[in-house]
Amino acid sequence: MLEALESIINQGSKHEFEVLVLDNACDKALENEIRKLNKANHAQVLYFPVEELGLHNGRNQGAIKARGEIVIFIDDDIIAPPDWLKAICAPFVNPKVGAVGGKTIPQWDAPPPDWLKQVPDDYFSLLDLGNVSREMQWPETPYGCNMAFRRELVLTLGGFPPDGVGGGWIEWQRGDGETGFAKRVYDEGYKIVYSPEAWLYHRIPAKRQTLEFVRRRAIKGAISSAYSEIKYFLPSKLLLPIQVAKHVLKALSAGVKRLFASFRGVEHWLQYDIQWFHHLISALYKMRILLDPNLRKWVHKEHYWADASSKTN
């Protein structure tokens, strides 16, 4: 966290900016460290505890408390080069640009195993669409560790849908986070720009280079994907059982393929393992949608904060 903050407060930019830390852990030790950082660097990093758990709660609270026209979101495990802030703000000179996503480069804490090449880059929030700035097209979206939005859009479009609520092995009450919000920005007619100049490092610790992490990430991705399907495409109660059956069949097919590939090493069976988890969890989630009216109501909420209209001042 502190290394990330130091890379931000030392930006070589003429832009006037503020740095806000939204802390779900409400960690007094972190608050004290930030005080020391401010004193040592003559900076003013603002610390806000966020008692309600969930990544989206921190993001939404950050947009509410911020004062600038542009809100930039990063993770606590990034390192930004000196010109990053200038680069990620540059596309907003075009009033039709509603968001910017920067290039994200991995910084591996340990040499990654070869089988990790089979894992989708978005599992690690790695975005690399090349070295030329361009307009993104749906379903392309920025990733949460390196993205910027017009603050007005975050406030008026209802904030970020949840993408980290709950806990335990399966986080059922989960949404589609920055992906869902980016879709709303697209739907409003704004452009989203990919900027390779706005690059930064995203640290990948050794604990994320494990099969357990990949499987948990597959589960979370399946829930987010099923949430989006339910929210935006409104399948009927007659169609949902058919979708559940299709997911079960696909899970069985992936399981059989994984079994036959299991003798050839993880790099050969991992893709089927991911598919198995995806379809199994998708089936379970959609079954819960059929049986749980409270979950259906939660999915179709317009926004996930108390009164979005009151946040715009």
Short mmCIF file of C-alpha atoms in Angstrom, two decimals:
data_model
loop_
_atom_site.label_atom_id
_atom_site.label_comp_id
_atom_site.label_asym_id
_atom_site.label_seq_id
_atom_site.Cartn_x
_atom_site.Cartn_y
_atom_site.Cartn_z
CA MET A 1 0.00 0.00 0.00
CA LEU A 2 2.62 2.57 1.05
CA GLU A 3 4.75 1.87 -2.02
CA ALA A 4 1.70 2.48 -4.21
CA LEU A 5 0.91 5.72 -2.42
CA GLU A 6 4.46 7.01 -2.76
CA SER A 7 4.36 6.38 -6.51
CA ILE A 8 1.14 8.41 -6.72
CA ILE A 9 2.05 11.41 -4.58
CA ASN A 10 5.33 11.78 -6.49
CA GLN A 11 3.65 12.13 -9.87
CA GLY A 12 5.32 14.58 -12.22
CA SER A 13 2.09 16.22 -13.30
CA LYS A 14 0.78 19.78 -13.39
CA HIS A 15 -2.70 18.50 -12.64
CA GLU A 16 -4.02 19.42 -9.23
CA PHE A 17 -5.06 16.19 -7.57
CA GLU A 18 -6.00 14.63 -4.25
CA VAL A 19 -5.33 11.09 -3.01
CA LEU A 20 -8.02 9.23 -1.08
CA VAL A 21 -7.57 5.89 0.67
CA LEU A 22 -10.82 4.00 1.26
CA ASP A 23 -10.11 1.28 3.82
CA ASN A 24 -12.55 -1.63 4.17
CA ALA A 25 -10.41 -3.06 6.96
CA CYS A 26 -10.68 0.14 9.04
CA ASP A 27 -7.06 -0.49 10.02
CA LYS A 28 -5.75 1.99 12.58
CA ALA A 29 -2.18 0.90 11.87
CA LEU A 30 -2.63 1.85 8.20
CA GLU A 31 -4.10 5.19 9.21
CA ASN A 32 -1.03 5.88 11.35
CA GLU A 33 1.31 4.88 8.51
CA ILE A 34 -0.46 7.31 6.20
CA ARG A 35 0.03 10.08 8.75
CA LYS A 36 3.75 9.32 8.78
CA LEU A 37 3.83 9.24 4.97
CA ASN A 38 2.13 12.63 4.79
CA LYS A 39 4.58 14.14 7.26
CA ALA A 40 7.65 12.72 5.50
CA ASN A 41 6.53 13.77 2.01
CA HIS A 42 4.66 16.99 2.84
CA ALA A 43 1.64 15.33 1.25
CA GLN A 44 -2.03 15.12 2.16
CA VAL A 45 -3.29 11.62 1.56
CA LEU A 46 -6.85 11.51 2.91
CA TYR A 47 -7.83 8.39 4.86
CA PHE A 48 -11.46 7.21 5.09
CA PRO A 49 -12.54 4.00 6.84
CA VAL A 50 -15.40 2.23 5.04
CA GLU A 51 -17.21 -0.03 7.48
CA GLU A 52 -19.48 -1.68 4.89
CA LEU A 53 -17.45 -4.44 3.27
CA GLY A 54 -17.11 -4.68 -0.49
CA LEU A 55 -14.79 -3.24 -3.09
CA HIS A 56 -17.66 -1.40 -4.76
CA ASN A 57 -18.52 0.36 -1.51
CA GLY A 58 -15.01 1.78 -1.36
CA ARG A 59 -15.15 2.91 -4.97
CA ASN A 60 -18.55 4.54 -4.59
CA GLN A 61 -17.55 6.27 -1.36
CA GLY A 62 -14.40 7.49 -3.06
CA ALA A 63 -16.44 9.11 -5.84
CA ILE A 64 -18.76 10.70 -3.30
CA LYS A 65 -15.94 12.16 -1.20
CA ALA A 66 -13.75 13.26 -4.13
CA ARG A 67 -13.82 16.87 -5.31
CA GLY A 68 -12.30 16.65 -8.78
CA GLU A 69 -14.01 16.20 -12.14
CA ILE A 70 -12.13 12.97 -12.82
CA VAL A 71 -11.95 10.05 -10.38
CA ILE A 72 -9.12 7.57 -10.89
CA PHE A 73 -9.24 4.14 -9.29
CA ILE A 74 -6.23 1.99 -8.47
CA ASP A 75 -5.48 -1.01 -6.27
CA ASP A 76 -3.16 -0.95 -3.28
CA ASP A 77 -0.62 -3.21 -5.03
CA ILE A 78 0.30 -1.05 -8.02
CA ILE A 79 3.37 1.03 -8.83
CA ALA A 80 2.84 4.00 -11.15
CA PRO A 81 5.61 5.68 -13.16
CA PRO A 82 6.02 9.49 -12.88
CA ASP A 83 3.98 10.36 -16.01
CA TRP A 84 1.07 8.00 -15.35
CA LEU A 85 -1.34 10.62 -13.96
CA LYS A 86 -0.75 12.99 -16.87
CA ALA A 87 -1.32 10.18 -19.37
CA ILE A 88 -4.56 8.84 -17.87
CA CYS A 89 -6.07 12.34 -17.68
CA ALA A 90 -5.09 13.39 -21.22
CA PRO A 91 -7.98 11.75 -23.16
CA PHE A 92 -10.58 13.63 -21.08
CA VAL A 93 -9.90 16.81 -23.05
CA ASN A 94 -12.49 15.28 -25.39
CA PRO A 95 -15.85 15.86 -23.65
CA LYS A 96 -17.23 12.70 -25.27
CA VAL A 97 -14.72 10.54 -23.38
CA GLY A 98 -16.35 9.16 -20.25
CA ALA A 99 -13.64 6.76 -19.11
CA VAL A 100 -10.02 5.75 -19.66
CA GLY A 101 -8.35 2.41 -19.06
CA GLY A 102 -4.58 2.22 -18.74
CA LYS A 103 -2.23 -0.56 -19.72
CA THR A 104 -1.38 -2.88 -16.83
CA ILE A 105 1.95 -4.71 -16.67
CA PRO A 106 2.46 -7.62 -14.25
CA GLN A 107 5.14 -7.46 -11.60
CA TRP A 108 5.56 -11.06 -10.48
CA ASP A 109 6.69 -11.59 -6.90
CA ALA A 110 7.91 -15.04 -7.97
CA PRO A 111 8.63 -16.51 -11.42
CA PRO A 112 5.23 -17.62 -12.74
CA PRO A 113 4.79 -21.34 -13.54
CA ASP A 114 4.38 -22.25 -17.21
CA TRP A 115 0.81 -23.45 -16.72
CA LEU A 116 -0.22 -19.92 -15.73
CA LYS A 117 -0.16 -19.02 -19.43
CA GLN A 118 -3.45 -20.93 -19.71
CA VAL A 119 -5.14 -18.51 -17.30
CA PRO A 120 -6.99 -15.49 -18.78
CA ASP A 121 -5.22 -12.16 -18.20
CA ASP A 122 -8.31 -10.64 -16.61
CA TYR A 123 -7.91 -13.03 -13.67
CA PHE A 124 -4.97 -10.80 -12.71
CA SER A 125 -6.47 -7.50 -13.99
CA LEU A 126 -3.86 -7.33 -16.75
CA LEU A 127 -4.91 -5.14 -19.66
CA ASP A 128 -2.73 -4.91 -22.77
CA LEU A 129 -4.43 -3.92 -26.03
CA GLY A 130 -1.20 -2.90 -27.69
CA ASN A 131 0.96 0.19 -27.81
CA VAL A 132 -1.41 2.50 -29.68
CA SER A 133 -4.10 4.54 -27.94
CA ARG A 134 -7.55 3.76 -29.27
CA GLU A 135 -11.25 3.84 -28.50
CA MET A 136 -12.45 0.69 -26.79
CA GLN A 137 -15.53 -1.18 -27.96
CA TRP A 138 -17.96 -3.16 -25.85
CA PRO A 139 -17.34 -5.71 -24.33
CA GLU A 140 -13.87 -4.17 -23.83
CA THR A 141 -13.69 -2.38 -20.49
CA PRO A 142 -11.04 -0.91 -18.18
CA TYR A 143 -9.83 -2.93 -15.20
CA GLY A 144 -10.25 -1.71 -11.66
CA CYS A 145 -6.57 -1.36 -10.80
CA ASN A 146 -6.00 1.32 -13.47
CA MET A 147 -9.09 3.18 -14.63
CA ALA A 148 -10.58 6.67 -14.62
CA PHE A 149 -14.14 7.99 -15.02
CA ARG A 150 -15.85 11.33 -15.06
CA ARG A 151 -17.03 11.72 -11.48
CA GLU A 152 -20.43 13.00 -12.61
CA LEU A 153 -21.07 9.70 -14.40
CA VAL A 154 -20.28 7.61 -11.31
CA LEU A 155 -22.73 9.67 -9.29
CA THR A 156 -25.56 9.95 -11.81
CA LEU A 157 -25.42 6.38 -13.16
CA GLY A 158 -25.81 4.76 -9.76
CA GLY A 159 -22.23 3.89 -8.92
CA PHE A 160 -20.43 0.59 -9.34
CA PRO A 161 -22.43 -2.62 -9.08
CA PRO A 162 -20.92 -4.90 -6.44
CA ASP A 163 -18.09 -7.23 -7.40
CA GLY A 164 -16.79 -8.26 -4.03
CA VAL A 165 -19.62 -8.68 -1.55
CA GLY A 166 -20.17 -11.56 0.84
CA GLY A 167 -17.35 -13.95 1.66
CA GLY A 168 -16.51 -17.59 1.93
CA TRP A 169 -16.02 -19.98 -0.94
CA ILE A 170 -18.94 -18.76 -3.00
CA GLU A 171 -19.89 -15.09 -2.86
CA TRP A 172 -23.46 -15.31 -4.07
CA GLN A 173 -24.32 -11.66 -3.56
CA ARG A 174 -21.97 -10.44 -6.22
CA GLY A 175 -22.41 -8.26 -9.30
CA ASP A 176 -20.35 -7.22 -12.30
CA GLY A 177 -18.39 -4.29 -10.86
CA GLU A 178 -16.50 -2.06 -13.26
CA THR A 179 -17.67 -4.14 -16.22
CA GLY A 180 -21.32 -3.40 -15.47
CA PHE A 181 -20.62 0.26 -14.83
CA ALA A 182 -18.60 0.59 -18.06
CA LYS A 183 -21.60 -0.83 -19.93
CA ARG A 184 -23.73 1.98 -18.53
CA VAL A 185 -21.14 4.51 -19.70
CA TYR A 186 -21.24 3.01 -23.19
CA ASP A 187 -25.04 3.01 -23.13
CA GLU A 188 -25.02 6.73 -22.32
CA GLY A 189 -23.13 7.36 -25.56
CA TYR A 190 -19.71 8.11 -24.04
CA LYS A 191 -16.40 6.83 -25.38
CA ILE A 192 -14.01 4.71 -23.35
CA VAL A 193 -10.36 5.07 -24.33
CA TYR A 194 -7.52 2.61 -23.91
CA SER A 195 -4.26 4.44 -23.17
CA PRO A 196 -0.98 2.48 -23.28
CA GLU A 197 0.82 5.63 -22.09
CA ALA A 198 -1.12 5.39 -18.81
CA TRP A 199 0.65 2.18 -17.86
CA LEU A 200 1.52 0.94 -14.42
CA TYR A 201 2.78 -2.19 -12.69
CA HIS A 202 0.35 -4.52 -10.93
CA ARG A 203 2.01 -6.75 -8.36
CA ILE A 204 1.09 -10.45 -8.56
CA PRO A 205 2.00 -12.15 -5.25
CA ALA A 206 2.99 -15.79 -5.13
CA LYS A 207 -0.29 -16.72 -3.40
CA ARG A 208 -2.15 -15.79 -6.60
CA GLN A 209 -0.02 -18.15 -8.67
CA THR A 210 -1.85 -21.21 -7.37
CA LEU A 211 -4.59 -23.50 -8.62
CA GLU A 212 -6.71 -22.55 -5.60
CA PHE A 213 -6.62 -18.88 -6.61
CA VAL A 214 -7.47 -19.70 -10.24
CA ARG A 215 -10.44 -21.82 -9.18
CA ARG A 216 -11.75 -19.20 -6.78
CA ARG A 217 -11.39 -16.60 -9.52
CA ALA A 218 -13.30 -18.85 -11.92
CA ILE A 219 -16.12 -19.11 -9.38
CA LYS A 220 -16.30 -15.35 -8.91
CA GLY A 221 -16.25 -14.81 -12.66
CA ALA A 222 -19.08 -17.29 -13.16
CA ILE A 223 -21.27 -15.51 -10.61
CA SER A 224 -20.56 -12.10 -12.17
CA SER A 225 -21.31 -13.45 -15.65
CA ALA A 226 -24.58 -15.05 -14.53
CA TYR A 227 -25.55 -11.85 -12.71
CA SER A 228 -25.07 -9.87 -15.94
CA GLU A 229 -27.14 -12.33 -17.95
CA ILE A 230 -30.00 -12.14 -15.46
CA LYS A 231 -29.86 -8.36 -15.09
CA TYR A 232 -29.57 -7.33 -18.73
CA PHE A 233 -31.27 -10.09 -20.69
CA LEU A 234 -34.12 -10.92 -18.27
CA PRO A 235 -34.54 -14.64 -19.04
CA SER A 236 -38.01 -15.89 -18.12
CA LYS A 237 -38.73 -18.48 -15.44
CA LEU A 238 -39.39 -20.91 -18.29
CA LEU A 239 -36.05 -20.20 -19.97
CA LEU A 240 -33.93 -20.32 -16.81
CA PRO A 241 -34.36 -24.09 -16.20
CA ILE A 242 -33.25 -24.70 -19.80
CA GLN A 243 -30.16 -22.58 -19.20
CA VAL A 244 -29.46 -24.46 -15.97
CA ALA A 245 -29.68 -27.79 -17.82
CA LYS A 246 -27.30 -26.53 -20.53
CA HIS A 247 -24.76 -25.42 -17.93
CA VAL A 248 -24.97 -28.83 -16.22
CA LEU A 249 -24.34 -30.62 -19.53
CA LYS A 250 -21.41 -28.35 -20.33
CA ALA A 251 -19.99 -28.90 -16.84
CA LEU A 252 -20.22 -32.67 -17.32
CA SER A 253 -18.54 -32.40 -20.72
CA ALA A 254 -15.71 -30.29 -19.27
CA GLY A 255 -15.33 -32.74 -16.39
CA VAL A 256 -14.93 -35.68 -18.77
CA LYS A 257 -12.38 -33.79 -20.87
CA ARG A 258 -10.50 -32.84 -17.75
CA LEU A 259 -10.40 -36.48 -16.65
CA PHE A 260 -8.88 -37.63 -19.92
CA ALA A 261 -6.38 -34.74 -19.95
CA SER A 262 -5.40 -35.20 -16.29
CA PHE A 263 -2.60 -37.61 -17.20
CA ARG A 264 -0.84 -35.00 -19.36
CA GLY A 265 -0.05 -32.27 -16.83
CA VAL A 266 -1.82 -29.19 -15.52
CA GLU A 267 -1.21 -27.15 -18.66
CA HIS A 268 -3.42 -29.62 -20.56
CA TRP A 269 -6.34 -29.98 -18.16
CA LEU A 270 -6.54 -26.52 -16.57
CA GLN A 271 -8.77 -25.02 -19.27
CA TYR A 272 -11.33 -27.80 -18.70
CA ASP A 273 -11.05 -27.31 -14.94
CA ILE A 274 -11.93 -23.63 -15.37
CA GLN A 275 -14.83 -24.51 -17.68
CA TRP A 276 -16.14 -27.06 -15.17
CA PHE A 277 -16.21 -24.49 -12.35
CA HIS A 278 -17.73 -21.83 -14.61
CA HIS A 279 -20.68 -23.92 -15.77
CA LEU A 280 -21.32 -25.61 -12.43
CA ILE A 281 -21.46 -22.30 -10.54
CA SER A 282 -23.51 -20.69 -13.32
CA ALA A 283 -26.06 -23.50 -12.99
CA LEU A 284 -26.20 -23.15 -9.20
CA TYR A 285 -26.56 -19.36 -9.39
CA LYS A 286 -29.40 -19.48 -11.91
CA MET A 287 -31.12 -22.16 -9.85
CA ARG A 288 -30.92 -19.84 -6.86
CA ILE A 289 -32.42 -17.05 -8.96
CA LEU A 290 -35.38 -19.35 -9.64
CA LEU A 291 -35.85 -20.25 -5.97
CA ASP A 292 -34.89 -17.07 -4.10
CA PRO A 293 -37.09 -13.98 -4.72
CA ASN A 294 -34.80 -11.86 -2.51
CA LEU A 295 -31.81 -12.61 -4.75
CA ARG A 296 -33.87 -11.78 -7.85
CA LYS A 297 -34.88 -8.46 -6.30
CA TRP A 298 -31.29 -7.72 -5.34
CA VAL A 299 -29.99 -8.40 -8.87
CA HIS A 300 -32.51 -6.01 -10.40
CA LYS A 301 -31.76 -3.08 -8.09
CA GLU A 302 -31.18 0.13 -10.02
CA HIS A 303 -28.21 1.09 -7.83
CA TYR A 304 -26.42 -0.17 -4.74
CA TRP A 305 -26.21 2.84 -2.49
CA ALA A 306 -28.90 4.41 -0.36
CA ASP A 307 -29.86 7.40 -2.49
CA ALA A 308 -27.85 7.85 -5.67
CA SER A 309 -29.65 11.07 -6.58
CA SER A 310 -28.42 12.75 -3.40
CA LYS A 311 -24.78 12.00 -4.17
CA THR A 312 -24.43 14.43 -7.03
CA ASN A 313 -23.55 17.53 -5.05
#
